[in-house]
Coordinates of C-alpha atoms in Angstrom, one line a residue:
M1228 CA 85.5 -40.0 126.6
R1229 CA 82.6 -38.3 125.0
I1230 CA 84.8 -35.4 124.0
R1231 CA 87.2 -37.7 122.1
I1232 CA 84.3 -39.4 120.3
S1233 CA 82.9 -36.0 119.3
R1234 CA 86.3 -34.8 118.1
F1235 CA 86.8 -38.0 116.1
A1236 CA 83.3 -37.6 114.5
T1237 CA 84.0 -34.0 113.6
V1238 CA 87.3 -34.9 111.9
A1239 CA 85.7 -37.8 110.1
I1240 CA 82.9 -35.6 108.8
V1241 CA 85.5 -33.0 107.6
I1242 CA 87.5 -35.7 105.9
L1243 CA 84.4 -37.1 104.3
N1244 CA 83.2 -33.7 103.1
F1245 CA 86.7 -33.1 101.7
L1246 CA 86.5 -36.4 99.8
L1247 CA 83.0 -35.7 98.6
F1248 CA 84.3 -32.3 97.4
L1249 CA 87.2 -33.9 95.5
I1250 CA 84.9 -36.5 93.9
S1251 CA 82.4 -33.8 93.0
W1252 CA 85.0 -31.5 91.5
K1253 CA 86.5 -34.4 89.5
Y1254 CA 83.0 -35.3 88.2
F1255 CA 82.3 -31.7 87.4
I1256 CA 85.4 -31.4 85.3
T1257 CA 84.8 -34.7 83.5
S1258 CA 81.1 -33.9 82.8
E1259 CA 82.0 -30.4 81.5
T1260 CA 84.4 -31.9 79.0
D1261 CA 81.8 -34.4 77.9
I1262 CA 79.2 -31.7 77.6
Q1263 CA 81.6 -29.6 75.4
K1264 CA 82.2 -32.6 73.2
F1265 CA 78.4 -33.3 72.9
T1266 CA 77.5 -29.8 72.2
S1267 CA 80.2 -29.3 69.7
K1268 CA 79.0 -32.2 67.6
P1269 CA 75.5 -30.9 67.3
K1270 CA 76.7 -27.5 66.3
I1271 CA 78.6 -29.1 63.3
N1272 CA 75.5 -31.1 62.3
E1273 CA 73.4 -28.0 62.7
S1274 CA 75.7 -26.1 60.2
K1275 CA 75.6 -28.9 57.7
S1276 CA 71.8 -29.2 58.1
F1277 CA 71.4 -25.5 57.6
T1278 CA 73.6 -25.6 54.4
T1279 CA 71.5 -28.6 53.1
I1280 CA 68.3 -26.8 53.9
K1281 CA 69.6 -23.7 52.2
N1282 CA 70.6 -25.6 49.1
N1283 CA 67.3 -27.5 49.0
N1284 CA 65.5 -24.2 49.2
R1285 CA 67.6 -22.8 46.3
L1286 CA 66.9 -25.8 44.3
H1287 CA 63.2 -25.6 45.0
E1288 CA 63.2 -22.0 44.1
L1289 CA 65.0 -22.7 40.9
K1290 CA 62.5 -25.4 40.0
K1291 CA 59.6 -23.0 40.7
F1292 CA 61.3 -20.3 38.7
L1293 CA 61.8 -22.6 35.6
Q1294 CA 58.3 -23.9 35.9
K1295 CA 56.9 -20.4 35.8
S1296 CA 59.3 -18.9 33.4
L1297 CA 60.2 -21.6 30.7
T1298 CA 58.2 -23.5 28.2
V1299 CA 60.1 -26.2 26.2
I1300 CA 58.8 -26.7 22.6
L1301 CA 59.6 -29.9 20.7
R1302 CA 59.1 -29.0 17.0
D1303 CA 61.9 -30.6 14.9
F1304 CA 60.9 -34.3 14.8
Y1305 CA 59.3 -36.8 12.4
H1306 CA 56.3 -39.0 13.1
F1307 CA 57.7 -42.1 11.5
D1308 CA 61.0 -42.0 13.5
N1309 CA 61.2 -40.2 16.8
D1310 CA 62.2 -40.5 20.5
L1311 CA 59.8 -38.1 22.0
K1312 CA 58.9 -40.1 25.1
S1313 CA 62.5 -40.6 26.2
G1314 CA 63.2 -36.8 25.9
I1315 CA 60.0 -35.8 27.6
D1316 CA 60.5 -38.2 30.5
H1317 CA 64.1 -37.0 30.8
L1318 CA 62.9 -33.4 31.2
L1319 CA 60.1 -34.2 33.6
N1320 CA 62.5 -36.2 35.8
I1321 CA 64.6 -33.1 36.3
I1322 CA 61.8 -30.5 36.5
P1323 CA 58.5 -32.4 37.2
N1324 CA 56.1 -29.6 36.4
L1325 CA 57.9 -28.1 33.4
R1326 CA 55.6 -26.9 30.7
I1327 CA 56.2 -28.8 27.4
L1328 CA 54.5 -28.3 24.0
I1329 CA 54.9 -30.8 21.2
I1330 CA 54.0 -29.0 17.9
S1331 CA 53.5 -30.8 14.6
D1332 CA 52.2 -30.0 11.1
Q1333 CA 49.2 -32.1 11.6
Q1334 CA 47.7 -34.8 13.7
A1335 CA 50.1 -37.7 14.0
Y1336 CA 49.2 -40.8 12.2
P1337 CA 49.9 -43.6 13.1
P1338 CA 49.0 -42.1 16.5
I1339 CA 51.9 -41.4 18.9
S1340 CA 51.1 -43.9 21.6
I1341 CA 52.2 -41.7 24.6
F1342 CA 49.4 -39.2 24.1
R1343 CA 45.8 -39.6 25.1
P1344 CA 42.7 -37.4 24.5
I1345 CA 42.1 -34.7 27.0
Q1346 CA 39.4 -35.4 29.5
S1347 CA 36.2 -33.5 28.9
T1348 CA 33.9 -32.0 31.5
P1349 CA 30.3 -33.2 31.9
N1350 CA 29.0 -30.2 29.9
Q1351 CA 31.7 -30.4 27.3
T1352 CA 32.4 -32.9 24.5
T1353 CA 35.9 -34.4 24.2
N1354 CA 37.9 -32.9 21.3
P1355 CA 40.0 -35.8 20.0
S1356 CA 42.5 -33.3 18.4
I1357 CA 43.7 -32.1 21.8
L1358 CA 46.1 -34.6 23.2
I1359 CA 48.1 -34.7 26.4
Y1360 CA 50.8 -36.9 27.9
K1361 CA 50.6 -35.4 31.4
D1362 CA 48.8 -32.3 32.6
N1363 CA 51.8 -30.1 31.7
V1364 CA 52.7 -31.9 28.4
Q1365 CA 50.5 -31.3 25.4
F1366 CA 50.5 -32.1 21.7
V1367 CA 49.4 -29.3 19.4
P1368 CA 48.8 -29.9 15.7
L1369 CA 49.1 -26.9 13.3
N1370 CA 46.5 -28.0 10.7
L1371 CA 43.3 -26.0 10.8
D1372 CA 40.6 -27.8 12.9
L1373 CA 37.1 -26.5 12.4
T1374 CA 36.0 -28.1 15.7
K1375 CA 38.3 -25.8 17.7
K1376 CA 37.9 -22.1 18.6
A1377 CA 40.2 -19.6 16.9
S1378 CA 42.2 -19.3 20.1
E1379 CA 42.7 -23.1 20.2
N1380 CA 44.1 -23.1 16.7
N1381 CA 47.0 -20.8 17.7
P1382 CA 49.8 -22.5 19.6
L1383 CA 50.9 -19.1 21.0
N1384 CA 47.9 -19.2 23.2
Y1385 CA 49.3 -22.3 25.0
I1386 CA 52.5 -20.4 26.0
Q1387 CA 52.2 -18.5 29.3
T1388 CA 55.8 -18.2 30.2
K1389 CA 58.4 -15.5 29.6
Y1390 CA 60.9 -17.7 27.8
V1391 CA 60.6 -20.6 25.3
L1392 CA 63.3 -23.1 24.5
F1393 CA 63.1 -25.0 21.2
L1394 CA 64.8 -28.5 21.5
P1395 CA 65.3 -31.0 18.6
D1396 CA 64.5 -34.6 19.0
N1397 CA 66.9 -37.0 20.7
Y1398 CA 68.8 -35.0 23.4
K1399 CA 70.1 -35.5 26.9
L1400 CA 70.7 -32.7 29.4
S1401 CA 73.3 -32.9 32.2
N1402 CA 72.5 -30.7 35.2
A1403 CA 69.6 -29.2 33.2
R1404 CA 68.2 -27.0 35.9
H1405 CA 71.4 -25.0 36.2
L1406 CA 72.0 -25.1 32.4
F1407 CA 68.6 -23.5 31.8
Q1408 CA 69.4 -21.0 34.5
R1409 CA 72.7 -20.1 32.8
L1410 CA 71.0 -19.8 29.4
I1411 CA 68.4 -17.4 30.7
R1412 CA 71.0 -15.4 32.5
N1413 CA 73.0 -15.2 29.2
I1414 CA 70.1 -14.1 27.1
D1415 CA 69.2 -11.4 29.7
D1416 CA 72.7 -10.1 30.5
D1417 CA 75.5 -11.0 28.1
Y1418 CA 73.7 -10.2 24.9
N1419 CA 72.5 -6.8 26.1
A1420 CA 76.0 -5.8 27.0
K1421 CA 77.1 -6.6 23.4
Y1422 CA 74.0 -5.5 21.5
S1423 CA 72.5 -2.8 23.7
K1424 CA 71.0 -1.0 20.8
N1425 CA 69.0 -4.0 19.7
P1426 CA 67.9 -6.4 22.5
R1427 CA 65.9 -8.6 20.2
K1428 CA 67.8 -11.8 20.1
I1429 CA 67.7 -15.6 19.9
L1430 CA 70.3 -17.6 21.8
V1431 CA 71.5 -20.6 19.7
V1432 CA 72.6 -23.5 21.8
P1433 CA 74.8 -26.1 19.9
F1434 CA 75.3 -29.8 20.7
T1435 CA 78.6 -31.1 21.9
S1436 CA 78.6 -33.6 19.0
N1437 CA 78.5 -30.8 16.4
Q1438 CA 81.4 -30.9 14.1
K1439 CA 83.4 -27.8 13.2
L1440 CA 82.3 -27.6 9.6
I1441 CA 82.5 -24.8 7.1
N1442 CA 79.0 -25.3 5.7
Y1443 CA 76.6 -24.8 8.6
C1444 CA 76.4 -21.0 9.1
F1445 CA 74.5 -19.0 6.5
Q1446 CA 73.7 -15.4 5.8
L1447 CA 70.3 -14.7 4.3
N1448 CA 69.7 -12.1 1.7
F1449 CA 66.3 -11.2 0.3
D1450 CA 65.7 -9.5 -3.0
I1451 CA 61.9 -9.1 -2.9
P1452 CA 61.5 -7.0 -6.1
N1453 CA 63.3 -9.8 -8.0
W1454 CA 61.6 -12.7 -6.2
T1455 CA 64.9 -14.0 -5.0
I1456 CA 66.4 -15.4 -1.8
E1457 CA 70.1 -16.1 -1.3
Y1458 CA 71.9 -18.4 1.2
L1459 CA 75.5 -17.4 1.6
V1460 CA 77.8 -19.6 3.7
K1461 CA 79.8 -17.6 6.3
T1462 CA 83.2 -18.7 7.4
N1463 CA 83.0 -16.7 10.6
K1464 CA 80.5 -18.7 12.7
T1465 CA 79.8 -16.1 15.3
L1466 CA 79.1 -12.9 13.4
D1467 CA 76.5 -12.1 10.7
C1468 CA 75.0 -15.5 10.8
D1469 CA 71.3 -15.7 10.1
M1470 CA 70.7 -19.5 10.0
Y1471 CA 72.4 -22.6 11.5
T1472 CA 71.9 -26.0 9.9
Q1473 CA 73.6 -28.2 12.5
K1474 CA 71.6 -29.7 15.4
H1475 CA 70.9 -27.1 18.1
G1476 CA 68.4 -25.6 20.5
M1477 CA 67.1 -22.0 20.6
L1478 CA 66.1 -19.9 23.6
M1479 CA 64.2 -16.6 23.2
E1480 CA 61.7 -14.5 24.9
T1481 CA 58.1 -15.4 24.1
F1482 CA 57.0 -11.9 23.1
L1483 CA 59.2 -12.1 20.0
L1484 CA 57.2 -14.9 18.6
H1485 CA 54.3 -12.5 18.1
D1486 CA 56.5 -10.7 15.5
F1487 CA 56.6 -13.9 13.4
L1488 CA 54.0 -14.5 10.7
E1489 CA 54.1 -18.3 11.3
P1490 CA 56.6 -19.1 13.9
F1491 CA 56.1 -22.9 14.0
Q1492 CA 55.4 -23.8 10.3
S1493 CA 57.6 -26.2 8.3
P1494 CA 60.3 -26.4 7.3
F1495 CA 61.5 -25.9 10.8
P1496 CA 63.8 -24.2 11.8
E1497 CA 64.7 -22.9 8.3
Y1498 CA 61.4 -21.0 7.9
F1499 CA 61.8 -19.8 11.5
Y1500 CA 65.1 -18.2 10.6
L1501 CA 63.8 -16.5 7.5
Q1502 CA 61.1 -14.8 9.6
A1503 CA 63.7 -13.9 12.3
K1504 CA 65.7 -12.2 9.6
L1505 CA 62.7 -10.2 8.3
A1506 CA 61.8 -9.3 11.9
D1507 CA 65.4 -8.0 12.5
I1508 CA 66.0 -10.5 15.3
K1509 CA 69.7 -11.3 15.9
L1510 CA 71.2 -14.6 16.6
V1511 CA 73.8 -15.2 19.4
Y1512 CA 75.9 -18.3 19.6
S1513 CA 76.0 -19.7 23.1
N1514 CA 79.0 -21.0 24.9
E1515 CA 76.8 -23.5 26.6
S1516 CA 76.0 -26.8 24.9
L1517 CA 73.5 -29.6 24.8
S1518 CA 74.2 -33.4 24.6
E1519 CA 73.0 -36.1 22.3
G1520 CA 70.9 -38.7 24.1
G1521 CA 67.8 -40.7 24.1
K1522 CA 67.3 -44.4 24.0
K1523 CA 66.9 -44.7 20.2
L1524 CA 69.2 -44.0 17.3
L1525 CA 67.2 -41.9 14.9
M1526 CA 67.3 -42.1 11.1
S1527 CA 69.4 -45.2 11.1
S1528 CA 67.9 -46.8 8.0
Y1529 CA 68.3 -45.7 4.4
H1530 CA 64.5 -45.7 4.1
S1531 CA 63.9 -43.3 6.9
R1532 CA 66.7 -41.0 5.7
T1533 CA 65.3 -40.9 2.2
K1534 CA 61.8 -40.3 3.5
R1535 CA 63.1 -37.4 5.6
K1536 CA 64.9 -35.8 2.6
N1537 CA 61.8 -36.1 0.4
I1538 CA 59.6 -34.5 3.0
K1539 CA 62.1 -31.7 3.5
R1540 CA 62.3 -31.0 -0.2
E1541 CA 58.5 -30.8 -0.5
Q1542 CA 58.4 -28.5 2.5
F1543 CA 60.9 -26.1 0.9
K1544 CA 59.0 -26.1 -2.4
A1545 CA 55.8 -25.3 -0.6
L1546 CA 57.6 -22.6 1.4
Y1547 CA 59.0 -20.8 -1.7
K1548 CA 55.6 -20.9 -3.3
K1549 CA 54.0 -19.4 -0.2
L1550 CA 56.7 -16.6 0.0
Q1551 CA 56.5 -16.1 -3.7
M1552 CA 60.3 -16.7 -4.1
K1553 CA 61.0 -17.8 -7.6
K1554 CA 64.8 -17.9 -7.5
V1555 CA 66.9 -19.6 -4.8
V1556 CA 70.6 -19.1 -4.8
K1557 CA 72.9 -21.2 -2.5
K1558 CA 76.6 -20.4 -2.2
Y1559 CA 78.7 -22.8 -0.2
H1560 CA 82.1 -24.5 0.0
Y1561 CA 82.7 -27.5 -2.2
I1562 CA 85.5 -29.9 -3.1
P1563 CA 85.4 -30.7 -6.9
E1564 CA 85.9 -34.3 -7.9
D1565 CA 89.1 -33.5 -9.8
K1566 CA 90.7 -32.3 -6.5
T1567 CA 90.2 -35.6 -4.8
A1568 CA 93.5 -37.2 -5.7
S1569 CA 95.7 -34.2 -4.7
L1570 CA 93.7 -33.7 -1.5
K1571 CA 94.2 -37.4 -0.6
N1572 CA 98.0 -37.1 -1.1
L1573 CA 98.2 -34.0 1.0
K1574 CA 96.1 -35.4 3.8
K1575 CA 98.5 -38.3 4.3
N1576 CA 100.8 -35.9 6.1
R1577 CA 98.1 -34.8 8.6
N1578 CA 98.2 -35.8 12.3
K1579 CA 96.7 -39.2 13.1
G1580 CA 94.2 -37.8 15.4
N1581 CA 92.5 -35.7 12.7
K1582 CA 93.0 -38.2 9.8
Q1583 CA 89.9 -40.3 10.3
Q1584 CA 87.6 -37.4 10.9
E1585 CA 88.9 -35.6 7.7
K1586 CA 88.7 -38.8 5.7
N1587 CA 85.0 -39.3 6.7
S1588 CA 84.2 -35.7 6.0
K1589 CA 86.0 -35.6 2.7
G1590 CA 84.2 -38.8 1.7
N1591 CA 80.8 -37.3 2.4
A1592 CA 81.7 -34.1 0.6
L1593 CA 82.9 -35.9 -2.5
K1594 CA 80.1 -38.5 -2.4
N1595 CA 77.5 -35.7 -2.8
G1596 CA 79.8 -33.4 -4.9
K1597 CA 80.1 -35.2 -8.2
D1598 CA 79.4 -33.0 -11.2
G1599 CA 75.9 -33.3 -12.4
N1600 CA 74.4 -34.2 -9.0
I1601 CA 72.1 -31.7 -7.3
I1602 CA 73.4 -30.7 -3.8
D1603 CA 71.0 -29.2 -1.3
V1604 CA 73.1 -28.1 1.7
L1605 CA 70.0 -27.1 3.6
I1606 CA 68.8 -30.7 3.6
E1607 CA 72.0 -32.6 3.9
Q1608 CA 75.3 -30.9 4.7
L1609 CA 78.5 -31.4 2.9
E1610 CA 80.6 -32.3 6.0
I1611 CA 83.9 -30.5 5.2
P1612 CA 85.9 -29.6 8.3
T1613 CA 87.2 -26.1 8.8
S1614 CA 90.7 -27.6 9.0
I1615 CA 90.5 -28.5 5.3
L1616 CA 89.7 -24.9 4.4
T1617 CA 92.5 -23.7 6.6
N1618 CA 95.2 -26.1 5.4
Y1619 CA 94.0 -26.8 1.8
S1620 CA 92.2 -23.7 0.7
A1621 CA 93.3 -24.3 -2.9
Q1622 CA 91.3 -27.5 -2.9
V1623 CA 88.1 -25.9 -1.7
Q1624 CA 86.0 -23.8 -4.0
M1625 CA 82.9 -21.7 -3.6
K1626 CA 80.0 -23.3 -5.5
T1627 CA 76.8 -21.5 -6.5
D1628 CA 73.6 -23.5 -7.1
I1629 CA 70.6 -21.7 -8.6
S1630 CA 67.1 -23.2 -8.5
Y1631 CA 63.9 -21.8 -10.0
F1632 CA 60.5 -22.3 -8.7
G1633 CA 57.5 -21.6 -10.9
C1634 CA 56.8 -21.5 -14.7
E1635 CA 57.1 -25.3 -15.2
K1636 CA 55.6 -27.1 -18.2
N1637 CA 52.6 -28.1 -16.3
T1638 CA 51.9 -24.8 -14.5
K1639 CA 50.6 -21.5 -15.6
S1640 CA 52.9 -18.6 -16.3
C1641 CA 53.9 -16.5 -13.3
I1642 CA 53.4 -13.4 -15.5
G1643 CA 49.7 -13.7 -15.5
Q1644 CA 47.4 -11.2 -17.2
V1645 CA 48.9 -8.2 -19.0
Y1646 CA 46.9 -5.0 -18.9
N1647 CA 47.8 -1.9 -20.8
E1648 CA 51.2 -3.4 -21.7
K1649 CA 52.0 -3.9 -18.0
P1650 CA 51.9 -7.2 -16.1
F1651 CA 50.4 -7.2 -12.6
Y1652 CA 53.7 -7.3 -10.8
L1653 CA 54.8 -3.9 -12.1
Y1654 CA 52.0 -2.4 -10.1
I1655 CA 53.4 -3.8 -6.9
S1656 CA 57.0 -2.6 -7.6
R1657 CA 58.3 -6.0 -8.7
R1658 CA 60.1 -7.1 -11.8
T1659 CA 59.5 -10.1 -14.0
P1660 CA 59.9 -13.3 -12.0
P1661 CA 63.3 -14.8 -12.7
C1662 CA 61.8 -18.2 -13.5
C1663 CA 59.8 -16.6 -16.3
L1664 CA 62.9 -14.9 -17.6
E1665 CA 64.8 -18.2 -17.7
K1666 CA 61.9 -19.9 -19.6
L1667 CA 61.7 -17.0 -22.0
K1668 CA 65.5 -17.3 -22.7
T1669 CA 65.0 -21.0 -23.2
I1670 CA 62.3 -20.5 -25.8
F1671 CA 64.3 -17.8 -27.6
Q1672 CA 67.4 -19.9 -27.9
Y1673 CA 65.4 -22.9 -29.2
L1674 CA 63.6 -20.7 -31.7
I1675 CA 66.8 -19.1 -33.0
E1676 CA 68.2 -22.5 -33.7
E1677 CA 65.1 -23.5 -35.6
L1678 CA 65.2 -20.4 -37.8
E1679 CA 68.9 -20.6 -38.5
T1680 CA 68.7 -24.3 -39.2
T1681 CA 65.9 -24.0 -41.7
G1682 CA 67.3 -20.8 -43.3
V1683 CA 64.4 -18.4 -42.4
R1684 CA 65.5 -14.8 -42.6
Y1685 CA 64.8 -13.1 -39.3
W1686 CA 65.9 -10.2 -37.1
L1687 CA 65.5 -9.3 -33.4
D1688 CA 62.9 -6.6 -33.0
N1689 CA 61.2 -4.0 -30.8
A1690 CA 61.9 -4.0 -27.0
A1691 CA 64.2 -7.1 -27.2
L1692 CA 66.3 -5.3 -29.8
K1693 CA 66.6 -2.3 -27.6
N1694 CA 67.6 -4.5 -24.6
A1695 CA 70.3 -6.2 -26.7
I1696 CA 71.8 -2.9 -27.7
E1697 CA 71.6 -1.0 -24.4
L1698 CA 71.9 -3.9 -21.8
N1699 CA 73.4 -6.7 -23.8
D1700 CA 70.8 -8.8 -21.9
L1701 CA 67.1 -9.1 -21.4
S1702 CA 65.4 -6.4 -19.4
S1703 CA 64.3 -7.3 -15.9
D1704 CA 60.8 -6.1 -16.8
A1705 CA 60.6 -8.2 -20.1
Y1706 CA 57.7 -10.6 -20.4
E1707 CA 58.0 -11.5 -24.1
I1708 CA 60.5 -11.3 -27.0
D1709 CA 59.7 -10.3 -30.6
I1710 CA 61.4 -11.8 -33.6
S1711 CA 60.4 -10.6 -37.0
F1712 CA 60.8 -12.7 -40.1
N1713 CA 60.3 -12.6 -43.9
I1714 CA 57.0 -14.3 -44.7
N1715 CA 58.3 -15.5 -48.0
D1716 CA 60.5 -18.0 -46.0
Y1717 CA 57.7 -19.5 -44.0
N1718 CA 57.7 -22.7 -46.1
R1719 CA 61.3 -23.4 -45.2
S1720 CA 60.3 -24.2 -41.6
T1721 CA 58.0 -27.2 -41.2
A1722 CA 56.9 -25.9 -37.8
I1723 CA 56.0 -22.4 -39.0
R1724 CA 54.2 -23.8 -42.0
R1725 CA 52.3 -26.2 -39.9
C1726 CA 51.3 -23.5 -37.4
Y1727 CA 50.1 -21.3 -40.2
D1728 CA 48.2 -23.9 -42.2
S1729 CA 46.7 -26.1 -39.5
R1730 CA 45.8 -26.1 -35.8
P1731 CA 48.1 -25.4 -32.9
F1732 CA 50.5 -28.2 -32.0
T1733 CA 53.2 -29.2 -29.5
D1734 CA 56.5 -30.1 -31.0
L1735 CA 58.9 -32.8 -30.0
S1736 CA 60.6 -30.5 -27.5
G1737 CA 57.4 -29.7 -25.7
F1738 CA 57.0 -26.2 -27.0
Y1739 CA 53.5 -25.1 -28.1
W1740 CA 53.0 -23.3 -31.5
I1741 CA 49.9 -21.2 -31.9
K1742 CA 48.5 -18.5 -34.1
A1743 CA 47.7 -15.3 -32.1
T1744 CA 44.0 -14.3 -31.9
D1745 CA 44.8 -10.6 -32.3
G1746 CA 46.5 -11.0 -35.8
H1747 CA 48.2 -13.4 -38.0
Y1748 CA 51.5 -13.7 -36.1
L1749 CA 52.7 -16.7 -34.3
K1750 CA 53.5 -17.4 -30.6
V1751 CA 55.9 -20.1 -29.5
Q1752 CA 54.9 -20.9 -25.9
F1753 CA 56.9 -22.8 -23.2
S1754 CA 54.0 -25.3 -23.2
K1755 CA 50.3 -25.5 -23.8
T1756 CA 49.6 -24.7 -20.2
N1757 CA 52.4 -22.2 -19.6
D1758 CA 51.8 -19.4 -22.1
I1759 CA 55.0 -17.4 -21.6
H1760 CA 56.1 -17.0 -25.2
V1761 CA 58.3 -15.5 -28.0
N1762 CA 56.4 -13.8 -30.8
L1763 CA 57.1 -14.5 -34.5
L1764 CA 56.1 -11.4 -36.4
P1765 CA 55.7 -11.8 -40.2
F1766 CA 56.7 -9.0 -42.6
E1767 CA 56.5 -8.9 -46.4
I1768 CA 58.3 -6.8 -49.0
R1769 CA 56.2 -4.1 -50.7
G1770 CA 58.4 -1.9 -52.9
D1771 CA 61.0 -0.3 -50.7
K1772 CA 59.1 -1.1 -47.5
M1773 CA 58.8 -4.0 -45.1
V1774 CA 55.1 -4.2 -44.2
P1775 CA 53.4 -6.2 -41.5
K1776 CA 51.6 -9.3 -42.9
G1777 CA 48.2 -9.8 -41.4
F1778 CA 48.8 -8.4 -37.9
Y1779 CA 48.2 -5.1 -36.2
G1780 CA 48.8 -3.1 -33.1
I1781 CA 51.8 -1.0 -31.8
K1782 CA 54.2 -3.6 -33.2
A1783 CA 52.8 -3.5 -36.7
K1784 CA 54.7 -0.6 -38.2
S1785 CA 56.3 -0.5 -41.6
F1786 CA 59.9 0.5 -42.1
S1787 CA 62.4 1.0 -44.9
I1788 CA 63.9 -2.1 -46.5
E1789 CA 67.3 -0.5 -46.3
Y1790 CA 67.5 -1.4 -42.6
I1791 CA 67.7 -5.2 -43.4
H1792 CA 69.8 -5.0 -46.5
P1793 CA 72.4 -5.8 -45.3
M1794 CA 71.8 -7.3 -41.9
S1795 CA 73.8 -6.6 -38.8
S1796 CA 74.3 -8.9 -35.7
V1797 CA 74.6 -8.7 -32.0
S1798 CA 75.4 -11.1 -29.1
F1799 CA 72.2 -11.6 -27.1
L1800 CA 71.3 -14.3 -24.6
S1801 CA 74.3 -16.5 -25.5
K1802 CA 73.5 -16.3 -29.2
T1803 CA 74.7 -14.2 -32.1
V1804 CA 71.5 -13.0 -33.7
F1805 CA 70.6 -10.9 -36.7
T1806 CA 69.5 -7.3 -36.3
P1807 CA 68.7 -4.4 -38.7
N1808 CA 71.6 -2.2 -39.5
N1809 CA 71.8 1.3 -38.0
V1810 CA 69.9 0.0 -35.1
R1811 CA 69.4 3.2 -33.1
S1812 CA 67.9 5.0 -36.1
Y1813 CA 65.7 1.9 -36.7
L1814 CA 64.4 2.0 -33.2
V1815 CA 63.7 5.7 -33.4
D1816 CA 61.7 5.2 -36.6
K1817 CA 59.6 2.5 -35.0
G1818 CA 59.0 4.5 -31.9
W1819 CA 61.0 2.4 -29.3
V1820 CA 63.4 5.2 -28.4

């Protein structure tokens, strides 16, 4: 009986162990599957987390790189209408510690509310001319401040990064960190591949809103001996362009700014481009672009636009005076008023998508292009699309505007003192300033009309006569013109008689008549203040000679009366004027040849 019970117990234990084995095996299989599912999920999360960490690290490194390598400079803005705060906050929201400099001609007034005086240390007084917005955002005026050290008056000392990016007012940057990175990569790599011989460059970054116009890319030509600068519009917008007039940014390496005489002075960026040209720094047009933005629409009122134009004009006048440029030539594309009707008829056949844009552009061009109006394409563009030049080239003409700076009625002559028959500019290898030549021609033409109207017998004489024969124009070194006349006719001209018999006077045209102190000859000056002049040299008949009447010097030389009986003539300065006959022999006898 006991044996049966033990056998039964043994079988039961075996069966139980077998069941426990099956249950354990099933549980093991199930748990292994669950473990695989659990562990596989964390592996995926771990990969994503690693990628995120890696991206975050790259972004962090990019931020650190831009903070250490890039300074943004805001220079092209106006105190009376700007959106500085919006633009600065936009940049700092993307790159919190980005270094930003706001540079202005002088301390802003009314004050720009976003700035505050920099905090002073206990041992140092606060300098109210140093303003900051945040620790990395500073306002730097360019006007001389005697309370600052010399280093503090130079904005270059505030730039410690390798690159600088100039941005205009009112902008918005999408994905700015990577945009800045691409721009820096472009200026380091792409340009060197194309211009390996000259790595000095400025990367010009346009705005997406810029129109494709034919009057925004200019080549600059300097003629320093003739005091002249020329702006020549270029149809090819990518090559040989020295200046851009549409809204844009500029990226460059900081060390290049040390080659500029005054890198931040007004008018900006036009003066900046002039200096870049002189420093042989090339411009490269970027494929990247910036976007319009900001919370405020700038220059929306007629008052603000007019104020901006007036400020710009005064800045250009001051610039040309500083650079001693007396003649400014601007060549650009232009649609004459008489082409309006034919252009309007032709444009009716254009595609509807381009019609409105061309209509607006043509309207702007013609609005500012009427004959008699002064057009300054550097201040306000003539918005003529490239499509008009492509499709209607016959309607578009090249216009040349010439402006003179200096030698006005209320200013002194640019010729200055004349020593030993040589003005000062000949000693520095320059010629007569073109503004003086123009005023000299104006006096000459006025005086010829006076002499011919009153019947005074005259003839062109000395150096001016030689210029008329050899050059058919006034010499580039001329600073006066000599006209000789018969003293017996002085009563025929009221102006000549008045100048001889009474004190100097200013006539109705503003010209100043005066008797010379070195002899009894007359000078007709451009004005009382501006003494550029034409000489009236009196001669009288003595037998068979023409003899100087009351004046002396190298011009007071007698000659045979046969030279002026009969008279000859020559075309000179848009006038047909009288001259002695046998001119070359006459000039030899008087010692001018």
